JSON list of C-alpha atoms in Angstrom, two decimals:
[
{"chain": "Y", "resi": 9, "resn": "UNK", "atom": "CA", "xyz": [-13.26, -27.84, 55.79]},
{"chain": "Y", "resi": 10, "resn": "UNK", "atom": "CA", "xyz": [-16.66, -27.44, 54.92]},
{"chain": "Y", "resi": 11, "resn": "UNK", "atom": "CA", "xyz": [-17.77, -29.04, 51.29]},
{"chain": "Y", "resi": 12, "resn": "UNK", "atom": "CA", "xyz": [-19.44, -25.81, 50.16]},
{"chain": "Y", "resi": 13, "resn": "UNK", "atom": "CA", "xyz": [-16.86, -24.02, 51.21]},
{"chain": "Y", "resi": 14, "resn": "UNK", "atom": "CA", "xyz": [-14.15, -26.03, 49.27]},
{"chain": "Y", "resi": 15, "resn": "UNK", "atom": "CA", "xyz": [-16.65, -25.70, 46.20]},
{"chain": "Y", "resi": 16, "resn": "UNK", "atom": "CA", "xyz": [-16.76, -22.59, 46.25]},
{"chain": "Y", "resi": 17, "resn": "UNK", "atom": "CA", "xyz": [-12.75, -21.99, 46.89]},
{"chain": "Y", "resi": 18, "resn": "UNK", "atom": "CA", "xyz": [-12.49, -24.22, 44.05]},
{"chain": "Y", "resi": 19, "resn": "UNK", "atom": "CA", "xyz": [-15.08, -22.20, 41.50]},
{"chain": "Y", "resi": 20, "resn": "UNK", "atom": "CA", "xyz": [-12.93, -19.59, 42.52]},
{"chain": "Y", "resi": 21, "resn": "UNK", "atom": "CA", "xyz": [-9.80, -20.67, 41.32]},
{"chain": "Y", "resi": 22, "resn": "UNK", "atom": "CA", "xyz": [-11.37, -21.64, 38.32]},
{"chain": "Y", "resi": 23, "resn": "UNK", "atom": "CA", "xyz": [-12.66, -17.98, 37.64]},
{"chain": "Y", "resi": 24, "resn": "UNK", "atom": "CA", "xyz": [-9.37, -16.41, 38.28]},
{"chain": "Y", "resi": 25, "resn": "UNK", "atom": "CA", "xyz": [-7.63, -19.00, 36.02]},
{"chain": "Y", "resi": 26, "resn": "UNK", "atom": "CA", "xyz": [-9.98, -17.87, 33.64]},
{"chain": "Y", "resi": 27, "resn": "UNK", "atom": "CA", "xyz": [-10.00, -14.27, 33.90]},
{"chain": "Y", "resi": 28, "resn": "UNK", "atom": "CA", "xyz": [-6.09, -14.37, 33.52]},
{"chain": "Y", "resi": 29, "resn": "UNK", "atom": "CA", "xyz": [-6.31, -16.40, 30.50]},
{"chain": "Y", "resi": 30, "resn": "UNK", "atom": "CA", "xyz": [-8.80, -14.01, 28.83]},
{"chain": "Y", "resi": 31, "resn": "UNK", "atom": "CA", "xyz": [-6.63, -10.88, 30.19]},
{"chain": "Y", "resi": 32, "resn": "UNK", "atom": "CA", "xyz": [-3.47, -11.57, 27.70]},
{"chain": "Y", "resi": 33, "resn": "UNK", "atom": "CA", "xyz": [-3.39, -9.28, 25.53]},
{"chain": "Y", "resi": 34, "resn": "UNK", "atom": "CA", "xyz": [-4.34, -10.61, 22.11]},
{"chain": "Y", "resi": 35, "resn": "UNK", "atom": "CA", "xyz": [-3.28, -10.45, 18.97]},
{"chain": "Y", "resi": 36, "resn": "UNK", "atom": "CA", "xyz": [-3.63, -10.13, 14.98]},
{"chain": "Y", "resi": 37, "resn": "UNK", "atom": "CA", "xyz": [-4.57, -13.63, 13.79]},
{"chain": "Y", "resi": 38, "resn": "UNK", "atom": "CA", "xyz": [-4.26, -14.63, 9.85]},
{"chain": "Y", "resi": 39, "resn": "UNK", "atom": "CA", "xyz": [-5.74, -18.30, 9.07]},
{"chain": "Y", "resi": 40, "resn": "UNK", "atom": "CA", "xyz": [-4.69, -20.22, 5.94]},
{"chain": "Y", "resi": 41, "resn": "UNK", "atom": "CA", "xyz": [-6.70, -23.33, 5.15]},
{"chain": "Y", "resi": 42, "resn": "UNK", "atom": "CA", "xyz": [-5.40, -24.35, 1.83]},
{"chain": "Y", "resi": 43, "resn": "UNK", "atom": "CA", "xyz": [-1.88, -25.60, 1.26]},
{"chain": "Y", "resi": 44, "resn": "UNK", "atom": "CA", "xyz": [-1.12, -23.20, -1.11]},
{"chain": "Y", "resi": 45, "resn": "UNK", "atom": "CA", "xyz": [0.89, -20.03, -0.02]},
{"chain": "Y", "resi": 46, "resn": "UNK", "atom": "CA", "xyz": [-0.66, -16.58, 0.53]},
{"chain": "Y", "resi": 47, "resn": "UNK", "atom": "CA", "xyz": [0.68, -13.02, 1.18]},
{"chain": "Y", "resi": 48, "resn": "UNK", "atom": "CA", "xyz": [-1.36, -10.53, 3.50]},
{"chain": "Y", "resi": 49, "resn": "UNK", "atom": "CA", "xyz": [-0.45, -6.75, 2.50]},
{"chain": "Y", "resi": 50, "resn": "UNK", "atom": "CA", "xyz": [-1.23, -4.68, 5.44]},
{"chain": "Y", "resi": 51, "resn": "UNK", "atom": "CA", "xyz": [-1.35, -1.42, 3.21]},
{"chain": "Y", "resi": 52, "resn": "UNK", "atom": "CA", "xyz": [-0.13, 2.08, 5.03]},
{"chain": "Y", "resi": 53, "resn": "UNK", "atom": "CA", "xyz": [2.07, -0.06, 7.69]},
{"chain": "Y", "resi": 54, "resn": "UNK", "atom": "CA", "xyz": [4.75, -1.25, 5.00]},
{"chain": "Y", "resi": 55, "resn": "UNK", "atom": "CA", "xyz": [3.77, -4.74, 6.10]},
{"chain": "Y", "resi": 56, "resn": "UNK", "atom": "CA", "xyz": [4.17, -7.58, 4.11]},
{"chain": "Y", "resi": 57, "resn": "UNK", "atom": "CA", "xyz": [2.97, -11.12, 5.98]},
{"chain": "Y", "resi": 58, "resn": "UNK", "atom": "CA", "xyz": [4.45, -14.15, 3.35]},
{"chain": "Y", "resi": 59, "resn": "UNK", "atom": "CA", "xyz": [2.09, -17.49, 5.15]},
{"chain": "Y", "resi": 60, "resn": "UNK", "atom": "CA", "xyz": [3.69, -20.68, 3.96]},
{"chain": "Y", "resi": 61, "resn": "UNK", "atom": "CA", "xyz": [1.17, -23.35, 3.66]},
{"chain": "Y", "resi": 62, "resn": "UNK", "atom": "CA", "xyz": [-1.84, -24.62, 5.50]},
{"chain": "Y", "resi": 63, "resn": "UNK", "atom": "CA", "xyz": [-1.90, -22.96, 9.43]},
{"chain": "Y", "resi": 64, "resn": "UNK", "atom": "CA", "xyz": [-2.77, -20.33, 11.68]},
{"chain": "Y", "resi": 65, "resn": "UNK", "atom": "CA", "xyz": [-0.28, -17.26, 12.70]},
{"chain": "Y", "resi": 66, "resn": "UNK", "atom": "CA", "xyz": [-0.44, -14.28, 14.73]},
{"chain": "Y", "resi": 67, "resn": "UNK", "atom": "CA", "xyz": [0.90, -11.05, 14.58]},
{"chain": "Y", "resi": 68, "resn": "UNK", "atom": "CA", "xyz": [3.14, -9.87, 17.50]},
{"chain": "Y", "resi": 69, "resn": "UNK", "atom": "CA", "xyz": [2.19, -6.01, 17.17]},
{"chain": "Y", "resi": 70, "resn": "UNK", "atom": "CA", "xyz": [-0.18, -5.35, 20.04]},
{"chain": "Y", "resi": 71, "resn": "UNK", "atom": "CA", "xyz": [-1.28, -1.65, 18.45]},
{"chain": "Y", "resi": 72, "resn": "UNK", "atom": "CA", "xyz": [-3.42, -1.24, 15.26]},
{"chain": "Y", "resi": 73, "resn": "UNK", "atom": "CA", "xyz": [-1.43, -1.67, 11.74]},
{"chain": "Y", "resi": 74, "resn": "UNK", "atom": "CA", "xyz": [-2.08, 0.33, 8.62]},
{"chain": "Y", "resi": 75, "resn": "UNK", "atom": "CA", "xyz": [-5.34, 1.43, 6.83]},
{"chain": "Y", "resi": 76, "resn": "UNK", "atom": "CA", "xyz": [-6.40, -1.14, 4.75]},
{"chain": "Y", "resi": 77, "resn": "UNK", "atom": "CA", "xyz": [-5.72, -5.08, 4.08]},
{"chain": "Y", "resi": 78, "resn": "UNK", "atom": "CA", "xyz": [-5.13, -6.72, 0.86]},
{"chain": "Y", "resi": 79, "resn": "UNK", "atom": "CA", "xyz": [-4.42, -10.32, 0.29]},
{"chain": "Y", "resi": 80, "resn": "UNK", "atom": "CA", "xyz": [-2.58, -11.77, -2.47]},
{"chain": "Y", "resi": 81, "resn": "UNK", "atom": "CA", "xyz": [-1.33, -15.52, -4.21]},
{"chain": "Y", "resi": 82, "resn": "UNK", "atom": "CA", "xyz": [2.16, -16.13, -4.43]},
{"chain": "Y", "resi": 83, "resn": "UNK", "atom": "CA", "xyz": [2.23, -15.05, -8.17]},
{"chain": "Y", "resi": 84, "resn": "UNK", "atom": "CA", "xyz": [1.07, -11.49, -7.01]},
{"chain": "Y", "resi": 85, "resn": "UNK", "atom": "CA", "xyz": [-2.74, -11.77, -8.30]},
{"chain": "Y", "resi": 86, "resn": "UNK", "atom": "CA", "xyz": [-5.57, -10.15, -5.46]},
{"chain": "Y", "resi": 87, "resn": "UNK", "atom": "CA", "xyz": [-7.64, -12.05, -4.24]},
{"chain": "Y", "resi": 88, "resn": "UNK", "atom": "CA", "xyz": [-9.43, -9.60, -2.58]},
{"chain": "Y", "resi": 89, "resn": "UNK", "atom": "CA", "xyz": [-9.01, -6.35, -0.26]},
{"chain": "Y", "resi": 90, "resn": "UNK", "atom": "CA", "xyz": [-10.90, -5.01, 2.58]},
{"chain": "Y", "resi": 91, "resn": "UNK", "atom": "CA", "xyz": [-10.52, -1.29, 3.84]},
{"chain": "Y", "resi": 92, "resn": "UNK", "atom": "CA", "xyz": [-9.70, -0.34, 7.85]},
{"chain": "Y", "resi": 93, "resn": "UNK", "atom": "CA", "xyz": [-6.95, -0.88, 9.98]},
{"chain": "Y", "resi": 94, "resn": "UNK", "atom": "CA", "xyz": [-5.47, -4.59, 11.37]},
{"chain": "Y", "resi": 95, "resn": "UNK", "atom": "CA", "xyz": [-5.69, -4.65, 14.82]},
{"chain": "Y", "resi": 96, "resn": "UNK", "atom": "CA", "xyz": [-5.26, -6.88, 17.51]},
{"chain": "Y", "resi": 97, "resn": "UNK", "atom": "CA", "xyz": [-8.93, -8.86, 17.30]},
{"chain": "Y", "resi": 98, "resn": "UNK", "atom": "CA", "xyz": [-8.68, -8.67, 13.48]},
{"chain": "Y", "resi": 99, "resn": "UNK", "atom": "CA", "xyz": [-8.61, -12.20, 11.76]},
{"chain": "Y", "resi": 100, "resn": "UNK", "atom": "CA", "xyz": [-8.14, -12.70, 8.13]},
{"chain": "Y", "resi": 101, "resn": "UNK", "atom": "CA", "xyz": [-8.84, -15.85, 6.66]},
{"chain": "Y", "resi": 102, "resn": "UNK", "atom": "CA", "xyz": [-8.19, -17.57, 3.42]},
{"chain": "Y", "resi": 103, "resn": "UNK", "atom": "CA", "xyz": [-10.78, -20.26, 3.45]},
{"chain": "Y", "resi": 104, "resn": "UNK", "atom": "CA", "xyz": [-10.22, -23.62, 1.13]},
{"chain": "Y", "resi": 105, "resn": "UNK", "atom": "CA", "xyz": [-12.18, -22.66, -1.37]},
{"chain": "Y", "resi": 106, "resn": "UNK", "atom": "CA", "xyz": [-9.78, -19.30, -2.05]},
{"chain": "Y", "resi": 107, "resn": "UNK", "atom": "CA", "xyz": [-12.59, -17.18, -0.33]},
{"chain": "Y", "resi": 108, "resn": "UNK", "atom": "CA", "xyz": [-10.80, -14.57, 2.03]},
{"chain": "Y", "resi": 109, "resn": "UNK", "atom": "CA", "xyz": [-12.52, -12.82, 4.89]},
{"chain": "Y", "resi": 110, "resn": "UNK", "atom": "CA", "xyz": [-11.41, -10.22, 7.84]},
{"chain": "Y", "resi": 111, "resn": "UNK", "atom": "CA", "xyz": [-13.95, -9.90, 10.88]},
{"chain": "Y", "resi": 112, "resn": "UNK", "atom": "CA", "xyz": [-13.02, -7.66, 14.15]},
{"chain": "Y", "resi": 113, "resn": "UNK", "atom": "CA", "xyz": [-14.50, -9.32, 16.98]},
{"chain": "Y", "resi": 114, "resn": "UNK", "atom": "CA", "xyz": [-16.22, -11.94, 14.67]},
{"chain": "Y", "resi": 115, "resn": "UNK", "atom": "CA", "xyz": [-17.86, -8.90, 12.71]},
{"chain": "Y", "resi": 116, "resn": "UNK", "atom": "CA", "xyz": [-16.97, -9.43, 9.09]},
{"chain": "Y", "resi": 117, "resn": "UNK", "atom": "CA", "xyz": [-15.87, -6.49, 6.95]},
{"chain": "Y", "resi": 118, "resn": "UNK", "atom": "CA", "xyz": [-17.17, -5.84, 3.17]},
{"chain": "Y", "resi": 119, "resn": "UNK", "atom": "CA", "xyz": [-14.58, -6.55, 0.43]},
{"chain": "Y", "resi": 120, "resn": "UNK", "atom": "CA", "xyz": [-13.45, -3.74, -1.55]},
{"chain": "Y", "resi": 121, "resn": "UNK", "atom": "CA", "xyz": [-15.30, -4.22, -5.27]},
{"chain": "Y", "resi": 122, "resn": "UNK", "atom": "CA", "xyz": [-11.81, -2.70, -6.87]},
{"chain": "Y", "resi": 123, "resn": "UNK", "atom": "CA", "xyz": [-9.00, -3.71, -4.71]},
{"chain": "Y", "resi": 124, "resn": "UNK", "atom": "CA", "xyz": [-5.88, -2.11, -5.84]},
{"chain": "Y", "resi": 125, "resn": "UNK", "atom": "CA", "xyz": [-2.55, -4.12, -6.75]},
{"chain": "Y", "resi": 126, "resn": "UNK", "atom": "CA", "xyz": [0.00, -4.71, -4.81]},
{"chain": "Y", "resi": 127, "resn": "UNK", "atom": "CA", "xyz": [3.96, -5.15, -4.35]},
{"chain": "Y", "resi": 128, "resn": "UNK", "atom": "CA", "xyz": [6.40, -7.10, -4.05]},
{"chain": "Y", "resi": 129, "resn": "UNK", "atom": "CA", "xyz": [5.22, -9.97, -5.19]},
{"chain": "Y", "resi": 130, "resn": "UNK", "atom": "CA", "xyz": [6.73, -12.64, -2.62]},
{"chain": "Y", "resi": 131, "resn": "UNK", "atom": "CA", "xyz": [7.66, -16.45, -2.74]},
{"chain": "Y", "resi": 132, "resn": "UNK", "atom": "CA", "xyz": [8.00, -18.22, 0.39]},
{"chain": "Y", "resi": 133, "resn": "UNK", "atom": "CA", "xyz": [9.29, -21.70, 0.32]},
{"chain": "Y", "resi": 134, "resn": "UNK", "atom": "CA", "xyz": [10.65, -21.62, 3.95]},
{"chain": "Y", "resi": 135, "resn": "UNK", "atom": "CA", "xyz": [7.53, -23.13, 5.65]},
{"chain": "Y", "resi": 136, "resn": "UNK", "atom": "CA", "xyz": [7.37, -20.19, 8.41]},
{"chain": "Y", "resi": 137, "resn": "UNK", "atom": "CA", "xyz": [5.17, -16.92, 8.27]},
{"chain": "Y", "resi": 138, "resn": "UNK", "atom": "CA", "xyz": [7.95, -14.53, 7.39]},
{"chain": "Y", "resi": 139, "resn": "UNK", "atom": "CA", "xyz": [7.27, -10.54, 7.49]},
{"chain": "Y", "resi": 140, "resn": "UNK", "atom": "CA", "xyz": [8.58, -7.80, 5.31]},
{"chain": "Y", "resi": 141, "resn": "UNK", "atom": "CA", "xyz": [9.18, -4.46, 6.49]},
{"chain": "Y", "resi": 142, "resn": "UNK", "atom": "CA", "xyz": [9.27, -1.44, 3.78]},
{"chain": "Y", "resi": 143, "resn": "UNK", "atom": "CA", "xyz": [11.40, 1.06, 5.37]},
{"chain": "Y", "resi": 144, "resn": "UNK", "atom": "CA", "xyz": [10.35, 4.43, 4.87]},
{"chain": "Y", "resi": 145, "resn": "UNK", "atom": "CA", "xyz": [6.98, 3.42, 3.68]},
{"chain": "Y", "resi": 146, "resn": "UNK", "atom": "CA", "xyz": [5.60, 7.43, 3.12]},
{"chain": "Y", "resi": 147, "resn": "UNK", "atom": "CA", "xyz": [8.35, 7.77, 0.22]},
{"chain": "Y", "resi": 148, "resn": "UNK", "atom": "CA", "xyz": [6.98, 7.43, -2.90]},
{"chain": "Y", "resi": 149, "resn": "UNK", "atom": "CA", "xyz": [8.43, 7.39, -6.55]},
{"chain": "Y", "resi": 150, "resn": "UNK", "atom": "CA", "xyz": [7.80, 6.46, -10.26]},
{"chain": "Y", "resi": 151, "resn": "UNK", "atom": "CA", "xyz": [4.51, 7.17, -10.69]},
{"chain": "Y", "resi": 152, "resn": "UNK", "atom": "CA", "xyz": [3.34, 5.54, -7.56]},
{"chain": "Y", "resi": 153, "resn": "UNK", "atom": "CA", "xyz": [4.62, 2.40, -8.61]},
{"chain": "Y", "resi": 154, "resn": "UNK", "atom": "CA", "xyz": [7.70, 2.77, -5.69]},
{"chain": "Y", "resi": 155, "resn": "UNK", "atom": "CA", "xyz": [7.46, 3.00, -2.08]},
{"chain": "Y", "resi": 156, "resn": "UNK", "atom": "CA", "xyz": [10.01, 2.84, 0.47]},
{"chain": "Y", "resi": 157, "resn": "UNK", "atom": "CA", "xyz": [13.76, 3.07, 0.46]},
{"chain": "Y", "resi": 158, "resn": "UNK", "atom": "CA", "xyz": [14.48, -0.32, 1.86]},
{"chain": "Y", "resi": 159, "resn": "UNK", "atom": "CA", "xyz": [13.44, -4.30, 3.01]},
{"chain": "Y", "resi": 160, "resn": "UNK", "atom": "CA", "xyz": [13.73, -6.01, 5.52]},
{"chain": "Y", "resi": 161, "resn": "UNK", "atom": "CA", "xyz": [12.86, -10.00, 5.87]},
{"chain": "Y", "resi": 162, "resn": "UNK", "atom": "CA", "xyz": [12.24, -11.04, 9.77]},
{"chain": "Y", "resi": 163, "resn": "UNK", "atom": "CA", "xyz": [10.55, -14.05, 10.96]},
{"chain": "Y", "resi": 164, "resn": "UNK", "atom": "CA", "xyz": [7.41, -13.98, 13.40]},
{"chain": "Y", "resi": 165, "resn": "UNK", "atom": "CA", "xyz": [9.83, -13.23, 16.16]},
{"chain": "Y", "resi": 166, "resn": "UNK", "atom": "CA", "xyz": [11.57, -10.20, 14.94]},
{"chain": "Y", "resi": 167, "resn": "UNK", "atom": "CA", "xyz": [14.41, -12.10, 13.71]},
{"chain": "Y", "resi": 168, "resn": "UNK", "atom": "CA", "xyz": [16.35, -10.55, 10.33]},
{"chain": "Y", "resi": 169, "resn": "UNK", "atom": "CA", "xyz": [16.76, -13.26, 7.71]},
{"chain": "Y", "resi": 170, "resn": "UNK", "atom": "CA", "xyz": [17.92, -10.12, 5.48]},
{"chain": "Y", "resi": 171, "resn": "UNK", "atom": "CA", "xyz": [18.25, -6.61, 4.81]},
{"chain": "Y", "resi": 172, "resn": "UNK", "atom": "CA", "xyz": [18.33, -4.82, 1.39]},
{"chain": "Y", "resi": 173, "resn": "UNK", "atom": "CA", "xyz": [18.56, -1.13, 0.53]},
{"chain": "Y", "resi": 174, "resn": "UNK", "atom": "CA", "xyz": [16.44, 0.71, -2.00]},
{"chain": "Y", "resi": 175, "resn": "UNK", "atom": "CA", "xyz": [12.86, 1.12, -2.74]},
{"chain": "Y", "resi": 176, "resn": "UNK", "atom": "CA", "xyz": [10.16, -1.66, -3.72]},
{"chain": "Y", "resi": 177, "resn": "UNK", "atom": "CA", "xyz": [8.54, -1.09, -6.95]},
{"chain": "Y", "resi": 178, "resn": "UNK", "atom": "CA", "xyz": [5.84, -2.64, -9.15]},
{"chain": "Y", "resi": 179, "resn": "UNK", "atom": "CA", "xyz": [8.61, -5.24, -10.80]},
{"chain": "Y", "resi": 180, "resn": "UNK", "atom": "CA", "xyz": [9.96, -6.59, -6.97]},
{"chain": "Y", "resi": 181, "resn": "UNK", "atom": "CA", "xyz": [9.75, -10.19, -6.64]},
{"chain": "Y", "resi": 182, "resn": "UNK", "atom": "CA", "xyz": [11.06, -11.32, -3.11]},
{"chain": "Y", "resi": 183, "resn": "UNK", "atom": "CA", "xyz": [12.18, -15.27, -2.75]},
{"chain": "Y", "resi": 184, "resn": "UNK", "atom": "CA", "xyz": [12.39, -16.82, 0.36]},
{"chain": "Y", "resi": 185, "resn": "UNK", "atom": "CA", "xyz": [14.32, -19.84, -0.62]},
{"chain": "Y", "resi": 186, "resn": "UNK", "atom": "CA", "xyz": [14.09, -22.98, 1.56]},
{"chain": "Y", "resi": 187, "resn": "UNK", "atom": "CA", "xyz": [17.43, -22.86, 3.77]},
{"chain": "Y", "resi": 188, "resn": "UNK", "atom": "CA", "xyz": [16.12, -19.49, 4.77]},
{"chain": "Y", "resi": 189, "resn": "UNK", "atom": "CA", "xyz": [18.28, -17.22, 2.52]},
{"chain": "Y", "resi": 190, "resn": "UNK", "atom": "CA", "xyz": [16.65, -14.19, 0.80]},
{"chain": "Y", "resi": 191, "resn": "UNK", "atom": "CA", "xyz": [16.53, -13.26, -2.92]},
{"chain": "Y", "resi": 192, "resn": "UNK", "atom": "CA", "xyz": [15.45, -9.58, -3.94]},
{"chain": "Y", "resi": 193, "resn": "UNK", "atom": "CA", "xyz": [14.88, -8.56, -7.79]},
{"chain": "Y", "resi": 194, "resn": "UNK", "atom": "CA", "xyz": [14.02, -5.95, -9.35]},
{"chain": "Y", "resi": 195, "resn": "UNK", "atom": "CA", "xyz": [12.68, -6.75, -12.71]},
{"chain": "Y", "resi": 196, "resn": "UNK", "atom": "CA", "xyz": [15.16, -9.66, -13.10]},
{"chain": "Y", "resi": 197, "resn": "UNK", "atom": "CA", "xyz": [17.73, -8.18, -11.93]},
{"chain": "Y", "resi": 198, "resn": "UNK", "atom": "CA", "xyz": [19.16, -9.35, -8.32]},
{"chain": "Y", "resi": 199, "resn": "UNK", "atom": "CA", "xyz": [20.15, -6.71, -5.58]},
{"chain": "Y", "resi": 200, "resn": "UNK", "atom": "CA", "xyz": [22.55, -7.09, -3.27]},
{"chain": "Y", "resi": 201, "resn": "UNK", "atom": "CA", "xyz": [21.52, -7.55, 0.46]},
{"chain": "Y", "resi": 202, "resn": "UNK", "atom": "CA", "xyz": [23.32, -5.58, 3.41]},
{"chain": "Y", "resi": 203, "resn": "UNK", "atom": "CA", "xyz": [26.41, -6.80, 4.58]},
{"chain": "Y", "resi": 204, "resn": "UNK", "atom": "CA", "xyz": [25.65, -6.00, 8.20]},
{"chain": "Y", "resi": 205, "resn": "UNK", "atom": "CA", "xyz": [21.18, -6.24, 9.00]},
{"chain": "Y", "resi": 206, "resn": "UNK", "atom": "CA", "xyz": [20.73, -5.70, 12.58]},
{"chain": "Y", "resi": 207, "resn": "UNK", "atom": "CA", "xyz": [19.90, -8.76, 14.42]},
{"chain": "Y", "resi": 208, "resn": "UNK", "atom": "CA", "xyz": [16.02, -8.06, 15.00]},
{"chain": "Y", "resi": 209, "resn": "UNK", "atom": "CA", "xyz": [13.07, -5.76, 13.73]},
{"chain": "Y", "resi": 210, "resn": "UNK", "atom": "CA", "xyz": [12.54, -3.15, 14.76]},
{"chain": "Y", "resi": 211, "resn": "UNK", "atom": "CA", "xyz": [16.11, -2.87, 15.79]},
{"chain": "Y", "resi": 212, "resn": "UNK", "atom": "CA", "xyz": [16.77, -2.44, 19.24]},
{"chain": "Y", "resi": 213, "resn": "UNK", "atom": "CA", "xyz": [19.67, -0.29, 20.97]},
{"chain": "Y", "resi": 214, "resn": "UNK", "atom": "CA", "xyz": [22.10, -3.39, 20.90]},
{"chain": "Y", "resi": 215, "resn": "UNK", "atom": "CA", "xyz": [22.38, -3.11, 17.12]},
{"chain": "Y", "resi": 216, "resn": "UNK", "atom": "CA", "xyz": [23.08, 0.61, 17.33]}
]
């Protein structure tokens, strides 16, 4: 075969390796650069993203999430907030320094100069991104200071670690202890978790 013709089968190749890389559909990303935990509150989605330590996760939704993104410590405190939706070439990052940015397509967004508290506050010592899930995320009670009428704790896969009726208020603390097992409370007071989740979130026909 002719050299310039098995260059240019080869460049070929090459290309169409390349355009199928690039043609995956992509993802949510959330970086975490110190070693200290962080939670990312994807407001108006009832999405709650506990990020253990140092690394980079993605989110598995391939549709925009919620209406605004706030990101919190462990201990509950904002760090800062950022309005619009997270969608699939949204990164937020929590830089070293505790600096926190979200960029779509590498185009930063401002922070919010008031960014409004959130809830639960969550505790993950499992070492794995874990996501919440506030059922019924439109119902809201006491004063604001309630959403929901249930939780449910799923790793990165869709997996249910734990399922827990009743709404999440101002005074929930989740703990994600290290064997994996969930604790809810409600100002100091632990609630019971469903005797029967459903194997994976969102649930799917075999846990009907």
């Amino acid at each position: 075969m002719d050299r310039a013709v098995m260059v240019g089968a080869a460049a070929l190749v090459l290309l169409s390796g390349c355009f199928v890389f690039d043609s995956r559909p992509p993802h949510a990303k959330v970086i975490n650069d110190p070693e200290e935990p962080v939670v990312v509150h994807v407001l108006g989605s009832g999405r709650v993203l506990a990020l253990p330590g140092a690394g980079t996760h993605w989110l598995r939704d391939e549709e925009c999430l919620g209406d605004s993104v706030v990101v919190a410590g462990e201990d509950g405190e904002v760090l800062a907030g950022f309005d619009g939706t997270v969608c699939p070439k949204t990164t937020v990052t929590r830089f070293s320094d505790g600096q926190v940015s979200v960029s779509d397509n590498g185009i930063l967004r401002e922070p919010l100069s008031d960014p409004p508290a959130v809830w639960p506050q969550v505790i993950n010592s499992f070492g794995r991104m874990q996501v919440l899930y506030v059922t019924g995320w439109d119902l809201v009670g006491r004063g604001g200071e309630c959403r929901g009428d249930g939780l449910v704790v799923a790793d990165a896969s869709g997996l249910v670690y734990g399922l827990f009726s009743g709404a999440v208020c101002a005074g929930t603390v989740v703990r994600i202890l290290e064997d994996g097992q969930i604790e809810v409370m409600d100002d100091g007071v632990l609630r019971a978790p469903s005797p029967d989740p459903p194997r994976a979130w969102p649930p799917s026909s075999d846990d009907a």
